[in-house]
């Protein structure tokens, strides 16, 4: 009986020590902010408008080509889904960076998961940052 109690306590300690595989919502917000900065830099380098389309499932990068939005073909700019359990509080829509990297409509995106909340601000200068 004592052995079973010791094994139970040891296994409980191991389970509590294992971090959540989904990570913290702040880490996801930082990944999104880094992605937004990469899209901003790409818009400047290519000299064309680029955008990040956001919805409840994730985000996708698009380029403005011949007057229409088309998915970015680069592997690094492929659509990315939010980690399971993440909710988003933001207007569904698009953050558009012009060829100078500025944003006409600044936006704040709020990510929530497991009682944690993180905000990503994208002001007019396009410099995305996580606000705690």
Tab-separated table of N, CA and C in Angstrom:
chain	number	residue	atom	x	y	z
A	1	UNK	N	0.814	-1.187	0.000
A	1	UNK	CA	0.000	0.000	0.000
A	1	UNK	C	0.867	1.264	0.000
A	2	UNK	N	1.930	1.278	0.774
A	2	UNK	CA	2.833	2.426	0.841
A	2	UNK	C	3.492	2.669	-0.512
A	3	UNK	N	3.854	1.602	-1.177
A	3	UNK	CA	4.475	1.714	-2.498
A	3	UNK	C	3.516	2.379	-3.480
A	4	UNK	N	2.245	1.995	-3.444
A	4	UNK	CA	1.259	2.591	-4.349
A	4	UNK	C	1.077	4.085	-4.066
A	5	UNK	N	1.089	4.472	-2.811
A	5	UNK	CA	0.967	5.884	-2.457
A	5	UNK	C	2.171	6.659	-2.979
A	6	UNK	N	3.370	6.097	-2.831
A	6	UNK	CA	4.584	6.764	-3.314
A	6	UNK	C	4.551	6.909	-4.831
A	7	UNK	N	4.128	5.852	-5.513
A	7	UNK	CA	4.033	5.917	-6.983
A	7	UNK	C	2.994	6.958	-7.398
A	8	UNK	N	1.870	7.016	-6.701
A	8	UNK	CA	0.831	7.999	-7.002
A	8	UNK	C	1.324	9.424	-6.811
A	9	UNK	N	2.029	9.671	-5.722
A	9	UNK	CA	2.576	11.011	-5.483
A	9	UNK	C	3.624	11.384	-6.522
A	10	UNK	N	4.476	10.428	-6.877
A	10	UNK	CA	5.512	10.701	-7.885
A	10	UNK	C	4.882	11.009	-9.241
A	11	UNK	N	3.868	10.230	-9.616
A	11	UNK	CA	3.230	10.479	-10.917
A	11	UNK	C	2.487	11.813	-10.914
A	12	UNK	N	1.878	12.190	-9.793
A	12	UNK	CA	1.202	13.485	-9.706
A	12	UNK	C	2.204	14.629	-9.842
A	13	UNK	N	3.377	14.469	-9.237
A	13	UNK	CA	4.408	15.502	-9.349
A	13	UNK	C	4.885	15.651	-10.783
A	14	UNK	N	5.008	14.539	-11.483
A	14	UNK	CA	5.445	14.582	-12.885
A	14	UNK	C	4.397	15.279	-13.753
A	15	UNK	N	3.130	14.945	-13.555
A	15	UNK	CA	2.054	15.552	-14.348
A	15	UNK	C	1.997	17.058	-14.106
A	16	UNK	N	2.156	17.492	-12.880
A	16	UNK	CA	2.114	18.926	-12.583
A	16	UNK	C	3.334	19.664	-13.119
A	17	UNK	N	4.444	18.960	-13.270
A	17	UNK	CA	5.666	19.600	-13.750
A	17	UNK	C	5.710	19.724	-15.268
A	18	UNK	N	4.888	18.964	-15.971
A	18	UNK	CA	4.884	19.006	-17.437
A	18	UNK	C	4.192	20.289	-17.887
A	19	UNK	N	4.867	21.105	-18.705
A	19	UNK	CA	4.242	22.346	-19.165
A	19	UNK	C	3.121	22.060	-20.170
A	20	UNK	N	2.219	23.005	-20.265
A	20	UNK	CA	1.122	22.900	-21.225
A	20	UNK	C	1.710	22.902	-22.638
A	21	UNK	N	1.441	21.867	-23.450
A	21	UNK	CA	2.026	21.811	-24.791
A	21	UNK	C	1.559	22.943	-25.708
A	22	UNK	N	0.452	23.578	-25.359
A	22	UNK	CA	-0.035	24.686	-26.176
A	22	UNK	C	0.737	25.971	-25.895
A	23	UNK	N	1.470	26.010	-24.798
A	23	UNK	CA	2.206	27.217	-24.447
A	23	UNK	C	1.273	28.276	-23.901
A	24	UNK	N	1.821	29.409	-23.589
A	24	UNK	CA	1.015	30.504	-23.076
A	24	UNK	C	0.520	31.354	-24.239
A	25	UNK	N	-0.591	32.011	-24.027
A	25	UNK	CA	-1.172	32.845	-25.073
A	25	UNK	C	-0.241	34.003	-25.425
A	26	UNK	N	0.588	34.430	-24.469
A	26	UNK	CA	1.540	35.504	-24.747
A	26	UNK	C	2.531	35.081	-25.825
A	27	UNK	N	2.949	33.820	-25.793
A	27	UNK	CA	3.875	33.325	-26.816
A	27	UNK	C	3.220	33.350	-28.192
A	28	UNK	N	1.940	32.996	-28.255
A	28	UNK	CA	1.248	33.047	-29.540
A	28	UNK	C	1.106	34.483	-30.027
A	29	UNK	N	0.848	35.409	-29.110
A	29	UNK	CA	0.763	36.826	-29.479
A	29	UNK	C	2.106	37.319	-30.009
A	30	UNK	N	3.188	36.895	-29.387
A	30	UNK	CA	4.523	37.296	-29.860
A	30	UNK	C	4.817	36.719	-31.244
A	31	UNK	N	4.390	35.480	-31.481
A	31	UNK	CA	4.569	34.899	-32.832
A	31	UNK	C	3.778	35.683	-33.866
A	32	UNK	N	2.544	36.083	-33.512
A	32	UNK	CA	1.728	36.850	-34.445
A	32	UNK	C	2.349	38.218	-34.712
A	33	UNK	N	2.842	38.878	-33.665
A	33	UNK	CA	3.476	40.188	-33.835
A	33	UNK	C	4.712	40.069	-34.727
A	34	UNK	N	5.497	39.015	-34.538
A	34	UNK	CA	6.680	38.795	-35.385
A	34	UNK	C	6.271	38.560	-36.833
A	35	UNK	N	5.186	37.832	-37.028
A	35	UNK	CA	4.674	37.587	-38.385
A	35	UNK	C	4.239	38.903	-39.029
A	36	UNK	N	3.554	39.746	-38.257
A	36	UNK	CA	3.110	41.045	-38.784
A	36	UNK	C	4.308	41.902	-39.174
A	37	UNK	N	5.355	41.896	-38.358
A	37	UNK	CA	6.559	42.658	-38.699
A	37	UNK	C	7.225	42.113	-39.955
A	38	UNK	N	7.216	40.796	-40.135
A	38	UNK	CA	7.802	40.192	-41.340
A	38	UNK	C	7.006	40.599	-42.586
A	39	UNK	N	5.685	40.635	-42.465
A	39	UNK	CA	4.845	41.064	-43.597
A	39	UNK	C	5.096	42.536	-43.900
A	40	UNK	N	5.221	43.350	-42.866
A	40	UNK	CA	5.532	44.780	-43.054
A	40	UNK	C	6.857	44.947	-43.800
A	41	UNK	N	7.884	44.212	-43.362
A	41	UNK	CA	9.193	44.292	-44.012
A	41	UNK	C	9.116	43.826	-45.464
A	42	UNK	N	8.344	42.772	-45.701
A	42	UNK	CA	8.189	42.254	-47.059
A	42	UNK	C	7.498	43.284	-47.955
A	43	UNK	N	6.509	43.986	-47.413
A	43	UNK	CA	5.821	45.025	-48.188
A	43	UNK	C	6.792	46.123	-48.600
A	44	UNK	N	7.670	46.490	-47.670
A	44	UNK	CA	8.664	47.533	-47.978
A	44	UNK	C	9.648	47.029	-49.024
A	45	UNK	N	10.158	45.813	-48.847
A	45	UNK	CA	11.147	45.267	-49.775
A	45	UNK	C	10.587	45.072	-51.183
A	46	UNK	N	9.329	44.634	-51.267
A	46	UNK	CA	8.726	44.400	-52.580
A	46	UNK	C	8.120	45.662	-53.186
A	47	UNK	N	7.929	46.675	-52.355
A	47	UNK	CA	7.337	47.909	-52.859
A	47	UNK	C	5.891	47.737	-53.274
A	48	UNK	N	5.157	46.894	-52.556
A	48	UNK	CA	3.743	46.678	-52.859
A	48	UNK	C	2.962	46.438	-51.578
A	49	UNK	N	1.670	46.654	-51.632
A	49	UNK	CA	0.820	46.442	-50.463
A	49	UNK	C	0.737	44.958	-50.132
A	50	UNK	N	0.783	44.669	-48.845
A	50	UNK	CA	0.610	43.304	-48.353
A	50	UNK	C	-0.317	43.370	-47.153
A	51	UNK	N	-0.979	42.270	-46.858
A	51	UNK	CA	-1.911	42.275	-45.739
A	51	UNK	C	-1.903	40.942	-45.004
A	52	UNK	N	-2.406	41.012	-43.785
A	52	UNK	CA	-2.660	39.809	-43.005
A	52	UNK	C	-4.165	39.764	-42.798
A	53	UNK	N	-4.779	38.713	-43.304
A	53	UNK	CA	-6.220	38.516	-43.120
A	53	UNK	C	-6.407	37.716	-41.839
A	54	UNK	N	-7.262	38.198	-40.943
A	54	UNK	CA	-7.456	37.580	-39.631
A	54	UNK	C	-8.905	37.138	-39.486
A	55	UNK	N	-9.079	35.930	-38.935
A	55	UNK	CA	-10.407	35.472	-38.550
A	55	UNK	C	-10.281	34.559	-37.343
A	56	UNK	N	-11.356	33.920	-36.964
A	56	UNK	CA	-11.349	33.094	-35.763
A	56	UNK	C	-10.519	31.827	-35.909
A	57	UNK	N	-10.166	31.448	-37.133
A	57	UNK	CA	-9.389	30.222	-37.341
A	57	UNK	C	-7.891	30.470	-37.387
A	58	UNK	N	-7.474	31.686	-37.753
A	58	UNK	CA	-6.046	31.978	-37.856
A	58	UNK	C	-5.791	33.194	-38.718
A	59	UNK	N	-4.629	33.200	-39.353
A	59	UNK	CA	-4.258	34.347	-40.186
A	59	UNK	C	-3.629	33.862	-41.483
A	60	UNK	N	-3.758	34.675	-42.512
A	60	UNK	CA	-3.188	34.366	-43.813
A	60	UNK	C	-2.619	35.639	-44.421
A	61	UNK	N	-1.498	35.509	-45.097
A	61	UNK	CA	-0.832	36.654	-45.716
A	61	UNK	C	-1.240	36.727	-47.184
A	62	UNK	N	-1.523	37.944	-47.636
A	62	UNK	CA	-1.904	38.161	-49.031
A	62	UNK	C	-1.130	39.340	-49.593
A	63	UNK	N	-0.938	39.296	-50.911
A	63	UNK	CA	-0.256	40.377	-51.640
A	63	UNK	C	-1.246	41.026	-52.596
A	64	UNK	N	-1.053	42.302	-52.797
A	64	UNK	CA	-1.888	43.025	-53.765
A	64	UNK	C	-1.203	42.932	-55.117
A	65	UNK	N	-1.827	42.193	-56.033
A	65	UNK	CA	-1.269	42.009	-57.369
A	65	UNK	C	-2.358	42.317	-58.399
A	66	UNK	N	-2.041	43.215	-59.309
A	66	UNK	CA	-2.971	43.612	-60.375
A	66	UNK	C	-4.368	43.958	-59.843
A	67	UNK	N	-4.387	44.726	-58.744
A	67	UNK	CA	-5.649	45.216	-58.211
A	67	UNK	C	-6.439	44.240	-57.360
A	68	UNK	N	-5.899	43.025	-57.095
A	68	UNK	CA	-6.633	42.090	-56.239
A	68	UNK	C	-5.702	41.460	-55.207
A	69	UNK	N	-6.319	40.970	-54.139
A	69	UNK	CA	-5.559	40.295	-53.096
A	69	UNK	C	-5.389	38.831	-53.470
A	70	UNK	N	-4.145	38.382	-53.453
A	70	UNK	CA	-3.845	36.981	-53.758
A	70	UNK	C	-3.007	36.395	-52.630
A	71	UNK	N	-3.191	35.109	-52.331
A	71	UNK	CA	-2.399	34.496	-51.271
A	71	UNK	C	-0.906	34.598	-51.569
A	72	UNK	N	-0.132	34.860	-50.531
A	72	UNK	CA	1.326	34.892	-50.685
A	72	UNK	C	1.778	33.455	-50.917
A	73	UNK	N	2.580	33.246	-51.930
A	73	UNK	CA	2.986	31.896	-52.291
A	73	UNK	C	4.170	31.368	-51.498
A	74	UNK	N	4.842	32.235	-50.750
A	74	UNK	CA	6.020	31.800	-50.009
A	74	UNK	C	5.643	30.827	-48.905
A	75	UNK	N	6.524	29.878	-48.672
A	75	UNK	CA	6.292	28.912	-47.601
A	75	UNK	C	6.242	29.607	-46.238
A	76	UNK	N	7.078	30.609	-46.051
A	76	UNK	CA	7.118	31.336	-44.780
A	76	UNK	C	5.847	32.147	-44.545
A	77	UNK	N	5.124	32.454	-45.585
A	77	UNK	CA	3.927	33.284	-45.459
A	77	UNK	C	2.636	32.471	-45.596
A	78	UNK	N	2.730	31.167	-45.435
A	78	UNK	CA	1.546	30.313	-45.567
A	78	UNK	C	0.537	30.621	-44.456
A	79	UNK	N	-0.736	30.251	-44.635
A	79	UNK	CA	-1.731	30.479	-43.577
A	79	UNK	C	-1.340	29.745	-42.294
A	80	UNK	N	-1.631	30.367	-41.159
A	80	UNK	CA	-1.314	29.792	-39.860
A	80	UNK	C	-2.577	29.782	-39.015
A	81	UNK	N	-2.869	28.623	-38.416
A	81	UNK	CA	-4.039	28.497	-37.539
A	81	UNK	C	-3.656	28.872	-36.116
A	82	UNK	N	-4.627	29.418	-35.379
A	82	UNK	CA	-4.402	29.678	-33.961
A	82	UNK	C	-4.281	28.335	-33.252
A	83	UNK	N	-3.542	28.287	-32.183
A	83	UNK	CA	-3.420	27.064	-31.389
A	83	UNK	C	-4.784	26.747	-30.791
A	84	UNK	N	-5.100	25.458	-30.709
A	84	UNK	CA	-6.404	25.011	-30.202
A	84	UNK	C	-6.726	25.669	-28.871
A	85	UNK	N	-7.955	26.133	-28.753
A	85	UNK	CA	-8.400	26.770	-27.524
A	85	UNK	C	-8.210	28.273	-27.498
A	86	UNK	N	-7.593	28.822	-28.542
A	86	UNK	CA	-7.358	30.263	-28.588
A	86	UNK	C	-8.576	30.969	-29.168
A	87	UNK	N	-9.019	31.976	-28.473
A	87	UNK	CA	-10.095	32.823	-28.964
A	87	UNK	C	-9.510	34.155	-29.372
A	88	UNK	N	-10.147	34.809	-30.304
A	88	UNK	CA	-9.643	36.098	-30.781
A	88	UNK	C	-10.741	37.137	-30.642
A	89	UNK	N	-10.355	38.286	-30.121
A	89	UNK	CA	-11.273	39.413	-30.022
A	89	UNK	C	-10.668	40.508	-30.885
A	90	UNK	N	-11.147	40.591	-32.078
A	90	UNK	CA	-10.673	41.600	-33.032
A	90	UNK	C	-11.674	41.615	-34.171
A	91	UNK	N	-11.734	42.708	-34.843
A	91	UNK	CA	-12.606	42.695	-36.016
A	91	UNK	C	-12.042	41.728	-37.044
A	92	UNK	N	-12.895	40.830	-37.545
A	92	UNK	CA	-12.429	39.990	-38.647
A	92	UNK	C	-12.108	40.932	-39.780
A	93	UNK	N	-11.036	40.685	-40.436
A	93	UNK	CA	-10.691	41.577	-41.517
A	93	UNK	C	-9.240	41.512	-41.873
A	94	UNK	N	-8.693	42.659	-42.175
A	94	UNK	CA	-7.382	42.701	-42.782
A	94	UNK	C	-6.563	43.857	-42.235
A	95	UNK	N	-5.309	43.558	-41.962
A	95	UNK	CA	-4.343	44.592	-41.615
A	95	UNK	C	-3.524	44.804	-42.877
A	96	UNK	N	-3.570	45.997	-43.432
A	96	UNK	CA	-2.895	46.250	-44.703
A	96	UNK	C	-1.699	47.169	-44.499
A	97	UNK	N	-0.551	46.699	-44.971
A	97	UNK	CA	0.680	47.480	-44.949
A	97	UNK	C	0.913	47.999	-46.358
A	98	UNK	N	1.139	49.306	-46.508
A	98	UNK	CA	1.441	49.834	-47.838
A	98	UNK	C	2.930	49.650	-48.131
A	99	UNK	N	3.374	50.149	-49.246
A	99	UNK	CA	4.761	49.926	-49.680
A	99	UNK	C	5.792	50.623	-48.795
A	100	UNK	N	5.328	51.506	-47.910
A	100	UNK	CA	6.249	52.149	-46.965
A	100	UNK	C	6.182	51.499	-45.578
A	101	UNK	N	5.334	50.488	-45.429
A	101	UNK	CA	5.217	49.770	-44.164
A	101	UNK	C	4.235	50.366	-43.181
A	102	UNK	N	3.510	51.401	-43.595
A	102	UNK	CA	2.536	52.001	-42.690
A	102	UNK	C	1.175	51.332	-42.833
A	103	UNK	N	0.337	51.543	-41.810
A	103	UNK	CA	-0.993	50.943	-41.762
A	103	UNK	C	-2.022	52.070	-41.750
A	104	UNK	N	-2.987	52.010	-42.664
A	104	UNK	CA	-4.017	53.046	-42.721
A	104	UNK	C	-5.004	52.914	-41.559
A	105	UNK	N	-5.327	51.686	-41.175
A	105	UNK	CA	-6.294	51.436	-40.109
A	105	UNK	C	-5.622	50.656	-38.982
A	106	UNK	N	-5.046	51.352	-37.996
A	106	UNK	CA	-4.410	50.660	-36.876
A	106	UNK	C	-5.400	49.702	-36.203
A	107	UNK	N	-4.873	48.624	-35.623
A	107	UNK	CA	-5.732	47.606	-35.051
A	107	UNK	C	-5.100	47.024	-33.785
A	108	UNK	N	-5.945	46.622	-32.853
A	108	UNK	CA	-5.513	45.877	-31.681
A	108	UNK	C	-6.205	44.530	-31.723
A	109	UNK	N	-5.420	43.475	-31.652
A	109	UNK	CA	-5.935	42.111	-31.671
A	109	UNK	C	-5.737	41.539	-30.285
A	110	UNK	N	-6.778	40.953	-29.737
A	110	UNK	CA	-6.711	40.370	-28.405
A	110	UNK	C	-6.872	38.857	-28.521
A	111	UNK	N	-5.884	38.122	-28.025
A	111	UNK	CA	-5.929	36.668	-28.017
A	111	UNK	C	-6.199	36.194	-26.595
A	112	UNK	N	-7.032	35.190	-26.440
A	112	UNK	CA	-7.354	34.671	-25.115
A	112	UNK	C	-7.338	33.142	-25.146
A	113	UNK	N	-6.796	32.571	-24.075
A	113	UNK	CA	-6.802	31.112	-23.936
A	113	UNK	C	-6.583	30.775	-22.463
A	114	UNK	N	-7.406	29.902	-21.939
A	114	UNK	CA	-7.238	29.426	-20.574
A	114	UNK	C	-7.216	30.526	-19.529
A	115	UNK	N	-8.018	31.555	-19.705
A	115	UNK	CA	-8.068	32.638	-18.737
A	115	UNK	C	-6.970	33.680	-18.913
A	116	UNK	N	-6.051	33.459	-19.843
A	116	UNK	CA	-4.991	34.431	-20.113
A	116	UNK	C	-5.376	35.273	-21.325
A	117	UNK	N	-4.940	36.519	-21.326
A	117	UNK	CA	-5.222	37.425	-22.434
A	117	UNK	C	-3.932	38.134	-22.828
A	118	UNK	N	-3.706	38.260	-24.130
A	118	UNK	CA	-2.561	39.026	-24.648
A	118	UNK	C	-3.061	39.881	-25.800
A	119	UNK	N	-2.526	41.089	-25.889
A	119	UNK	CA	-2.937	42.017	-26.949
A	119	UNK	C	-1.757	42.325	-27.859
A	120	UNK	N	-2.060	42.388	-29.148
A	120	UNK	CA	-1.074	42.800	-30.143
A	120	UNK	C	-1.579	44.094	-30.748
A	121	UNK	N	-0.798	45.143	-30.594
A	121	UNK	CA	-1.145	46.436	-31.184
A	121	UNK	C	-0.370	46.615	-32.474
A	122	UNK	N	-1.070	47.056	-33.502
A	122	UNK	CA	-0.434	47.406	-34.756
A	122	UNK	C	-0.834	48.845	-35.060
A	123	UNK	N	0.022	49.808	-34.657
A	123	UNK	CA	-0.291	51.226	-34.849
A	123	UNK	C	-0.050	51.660	-36.292
A	124	UNK	N	-0.242	52.910	-36.551
A	124	UNK	CA	-0.094	53.455	-37.897
A	124	UNK	C	1.268	53.257	-38.521
A	125	UNK	N	2.330	53.208	-37.688
A	125	UNK	CA	3.668	53.008	-38.261
A	125	UNK	C	3.944	51.544	-38.606
A	126	UNK	N	3.004	50.638	-38.270
A	126	UNK	CA	3.146	49.229	-38.627
A	126	UNK	C	4.036	48.417	-37.711
A	127	UNK	N	4.572	49.024	-36.663
A	127	UNK	CA	5.479	48.327	-35.739
A	127	UNK	C	4.668	47.540	-34.722
A	128	UNK	N	4.315	46.303	-35.064
A	128	UNK	CA	3.498	45.453	-34.190
A	128	UNK	C	4.241	45.149	-32.898
A	129	UNK	N	3.475	45.164	-31.792
A	129	UNK	CA	4.080	44.832	-30.507
A	129	UNK	C	3.024	44.229	-29.588
A	130	UNK	N	3.505	43.370	-28.684
A	130	UNK	CA	2.642	42.742	-27.696
A	130	UNK	C	2.542	43.680	-26.496
A	131	UNK	N	1.321	43.918	-26.063
A	131	UNK	CA	1.068	44.788	-24.921
A	131	UNK	C	0.564	43.900	-23.797
A	132	UNK	N	1.194	43.993	-22.656
A	132	UNK	CA	0.796	43.146	-21.525
A	132	UNK	C	-0.075	43.911	-20.576
